[in-house]
CSV table of C-alpha atoms in Angstrom, one decimal:
chain,number,residue,atom,x,y,z
A,1,MET,CA,11.2,-26.5,1.8
A,2,ASN,CA,11.3,-22.4,2.1
A,3,LYS,CA,8.1,-21.1,2.7
A,4,VAL,CA,6.9,-17.9,0.9
A,5,LEU,CA,4.3,-15.1,0.7
A,6,ILE,CA,3.6,-13.2,-2.0
A,7,VAL,CA,1.9,-9.4,-1.6
A,8,ASP,CA,1.2,-7.9,-4.5
A,9,ASP,CA,-2.1,-5.7,-5.7
A,10,HIS,CA,-2.0,-7.0,-9.2
A,11,PRO,CA,-3.5,-10.7,-9.2
A,12,VAL,CA,-1.6,-11.6,-12.6
A,13,ILE,CA,1.8,-10.5,-11.1
A,14,ARG,CA,0.8,-12.9,-7.9
A,15,LEU,CA,0.1,-15.5,-10.4
A,16,ALA,CA,3.5,-15.4,-12.0
A,17,VAL,CA,5.3,-15.2,-8.6
A,18,ARG,CA,3.4,-18.2,-7.6
A,19,MET,CA,4.1,-20.3,-10.6
A,20,LEU,CA,7.9,-19.2,-10.6
A,21,MET,CA,7.9,-19.9,-6.6
A,22,GLU,CA,6.4,-23.6,-7.1
A,23,ARG,CA,8.0,-24.4,-10.3
A,24,HIS,CA,11.8,-24.1,-8.3
A,25,GLY,CA,10.4,-25.9,-5.4
A,26,TYR,CA,9.0,-22.9,-3.0
A,27,ASP,CA,5.9,-23.6,-0.9
A,28,VAL,CA,3.6,-20.7,-1.3
A,29,VAL,CA,1.9,-20.8,1.8
A,30,ALA,CA,-0.6,-17.9,1.4
A,31,GLU,CA,-0.5,-14.3,-1.0
A,32,THR,CA,-2.4,-11.4,-0.4
A,33,ASP,CA,-3.3,-8.1,-2.2
A,34,ASN,CA,-3.0,-5.7,0.6
A,35,GLY,CA,-0.7,-4.5,3.8
A,36,VAL,CA,-3.0,-5.5,6.7
A,37,ALA,CA,-3.6,-8.7,5.6
A,38,ALA,CA,0.2,-9.6,4.3
A,39,LEU,CA,1.1,-8.6,8.3
A,40,GLN,CA,-1.7,-11.1,9.5
A,41,LEU,CA,-0.5,-13.6,7.3
A,42,THR,CA,3.0,-13.1,8.5
A,43,ARG,CA,1.9,-13.9,11.9
A,44,GLN,CA,-0.1,-16.8,10.8
A,45,HIS,CA,2.8,-18.6,8.5
A,46,LEU,CA,6.0,-17.3,9.4
A,47,PRO,CA,6.9,-17.4,6.4
A,48,ASP,CA,10.9,-17.4,5.2
A,49,ILE,CA,10.3,-14.7,2.8
A,50,VAL,CA,8.1,-12.3,2.1
A,51,VAL,CA,7.9,-11.1,-1.8
A,52,LEU,CA,6.2,-7.7,-1.0
A,53,ASP,CA,5.5,-4.7,-3.7
A,54,ILE,CA,5.3,-1.1,-2.1
A,55,GLY,CA,2.1,-0.1,-4.0
A,56,ILE,CA,-0.6,-2.0,-2.0
A,57,PRO,CA,-3.3,-0.8,-0.2
A,58,ARG,CA,-4.3,-0.5,3.0
A,59,LEU,CA,-0.9,0.0,4.9
A,60,ASP,CA,1.9,1.2,3.1
A,61,GLY,CA,4.7,-1.2,2.4
A,62,LEU,CA,7.6,0.5,3.6
A,63,GLU,CA,5.2,0.2,7.0
A,64,VAL,CA,4.4,-3.3,6.4
A,65,ILE,CA,9.0,-4.2,6.5
A,66,ALA,CA,9.2,-1.9,9.3
A,67,ARG,CA,6.4,-3.9,11.6
A,68,MET,CA,7.0,-7.5,10.2
A,69,ALA,CA,10.6,-6.8,11.6
A,70,THR,CA,9.5,-6.2,14.8
A,71,PHE,CA,7.4,-9.8,15.3
A,72,SER,CA,8.8,-11.8,12.8
A,73,PRO,CA,12.6,-10.9,11.9
A,74,GLY,CA,13.3,-14.2,10.7
A,75,SER,CA,11.0,-13.4,7.6
A,76,LYS,CA,13.4,-12.0,4.8
A,77,VAL,CA,11.3,-9.1,2.4
A,78,LEU,CA,12.2,-9.1,-1.3
A,79,VAL,CA,10.7,-5.8,-2.5
A,80,LEU,CA,9.0,-6.4,-6.0
A,81,THR,CA,8.2,-3.2,-7.5
A,82,SER,CA,8.0,-1.3,-10.5
A,83,GLN,CA,9.5,1.8,-8.5
A,84,ALA,CA,12.8,2.6,-10.4
A,85,PRO,CA,15.8,1.9,-7.8
A,86,GLY,CA,18.1,4.8,-6.4
A,87,ASN,CA,16.4,6.6,-3.3
A,88,PHE,CA,13.5,4.3,-3.2
A,89,SER,CA,15.4,0.8,-2.8
A,90,MET,CA,17.7,3.0,-0.5
A,91,ARG,CA,14.4,4.2,1.3
A,92,CYS,CA,13.1,-0.1,1.2
A,93,MET,CA,16.8,-1.2,2.5
A,94,GLN,CA,16.1,1.2,5.7
A,95,ALA,CA,13.2,0.3,6.4
A,96,GLY,CA,14.3,-3.6,6.7
A,97,ALA,CA,13.9,-5.0,3.5
A,98,SER,CA,16.6,-7.9,2.6
A,99,GLY,CA,16.2,-7.2,-1.4
A,100,TYR,CA,14.9,-5.2,-4.2
A,101,VAL,CA,14.2,-6.3,-7.7
A,102,CYS,CA,11.9,-4.1,-10.6
A,103,LYS,CA,9.1,-5.9,-12.2
A,104,GLN,CA,10.8,-4.9,-15.3
A,105,GLN,CA,13.2,-7.1,-14.7
A,106,GLU,CA,13.5,-10.9,-16.4
A,107,LEU,CA,11.7,-13.8,-13.9
A,108,THR,CA,15.4,-15.3,-13.8
A,109,GLU,CA,16.5,-11.8,-11.8
A,110,LEU,CA,13.8,-12.2,-9.0
A,111,LEU,CA,14.3,-16.0,-8.7
A,112,SER,CA,18.5,-15.0,-8.1
A,113,ALA,CA,17.2,-12.4,-5.9
A,114,ILE,CA,15.2,-14.9,-4.0
A,115,LYS,CA,17.8,-17.2,-3.6
A,116,ALA,CA,20.4,-14.7,-2.5
A,117,VAL,CA,17.9,-13.5,0.3
A,118,LEU,CA,17.3,-16.9,1.4
A,119,SER,CA,20.8,-17.5,1.6
A,120,GLY,CA,21.7,-14.5,4.1
A,121,TYR,CA,22.6,-11.8,1.5
A,122,SER,CA,21.1,-8.5,0.7
A,123,TYR,CA,20.2,-8.0,-2.8
A,124,PHE,CA,19.9,-4.2,-4.2
A,125,PRO,CA,21.0,-2.5,-7.4
A,126,ASN,CA,24.2,-0.6,-7.8
A,127,GLN,CA,22.2,2.5,-7.4
A,128,ALA,CA,20.8,1.9,-3.9
A,129,LEU,CA,24.5,2.2,-2.7
A,130,HIS,CA,25.1,5.1,-4.3
A,131,ALA,CA,22.3,6.9,-2.9
A,132,SER,CA,22.8,6.1,0.7
A,133,ARG,CA,26.2,7.9,0.0
A,134,GLY,CA,25.9,10.5,2.9
A,135,ARG,CA,22.8,9.8,4.1
A,136,GLY,CA,23.9,7.5,7.0
A,137,GLY,CA,23.8,4.6,5.2
A,138,GLY,CA,27.3,3.9,5.9
A,139,SER,CA,30.1,4.3,3.7
A,140,GLU,CA,30.3,3.0,0.4
A,141,THR,CA,33.2,0.9,1.3
A,142,ASP,CA,31.5,-1.0,4.2
A,143,MET,CA,28.5,-1.9,2.1
A,144,VAL,CA,30.1,-3.1,-0.8
A,145,ASN,CA,32.3,-5.2,1.6
A,146,ARG,CA,28.9,-6.9,3.0
A,147,LEU,CA,27.8,-7.8,-0.7
A,148,SER,CA,28.2,-11.1,-2.5
A,149,ALA,CA,30.1,-11.6,-5.9
A,150,ARG,CA,26.8,-11.6,-7.8
A,151,GLU,CA,25.3,-8.5,-5.9
A,152,LYS,CA,28.5,-6.6,-7.1
A,153,THR,CA,28.1,-7.0,-10.7
């Protein structure tokens, strides 16, 4: 059973994600509303995936992603945020996130992203690929070749 850590400063979002995860057989090992606690809980539980909002207090979500990579490289990070994709999703990708889903999407999209990330794939909107062109993110062809069929749609 895959272990999940949920990090969001909105209790209703944490509850919705928890219910979705548990309904689909995931083990939610912890949840928190801030970046400092997210790092502590990651060290403690070594989750398979961290569902992380970027706009959290006490430590910026991008910094949380970068720090997690240093001590828990096996923990995948899926960003769940209200921020529009594009340059912002590219920044999450560069920080080390494995995926990016907007809160405006359906819960089924979140579930698809979690499954993809846990299977070793990246899950980013097409805007992230276009925003990375010419900015050191690799060629668009290289990035597209690394995507699954689902990610290319």
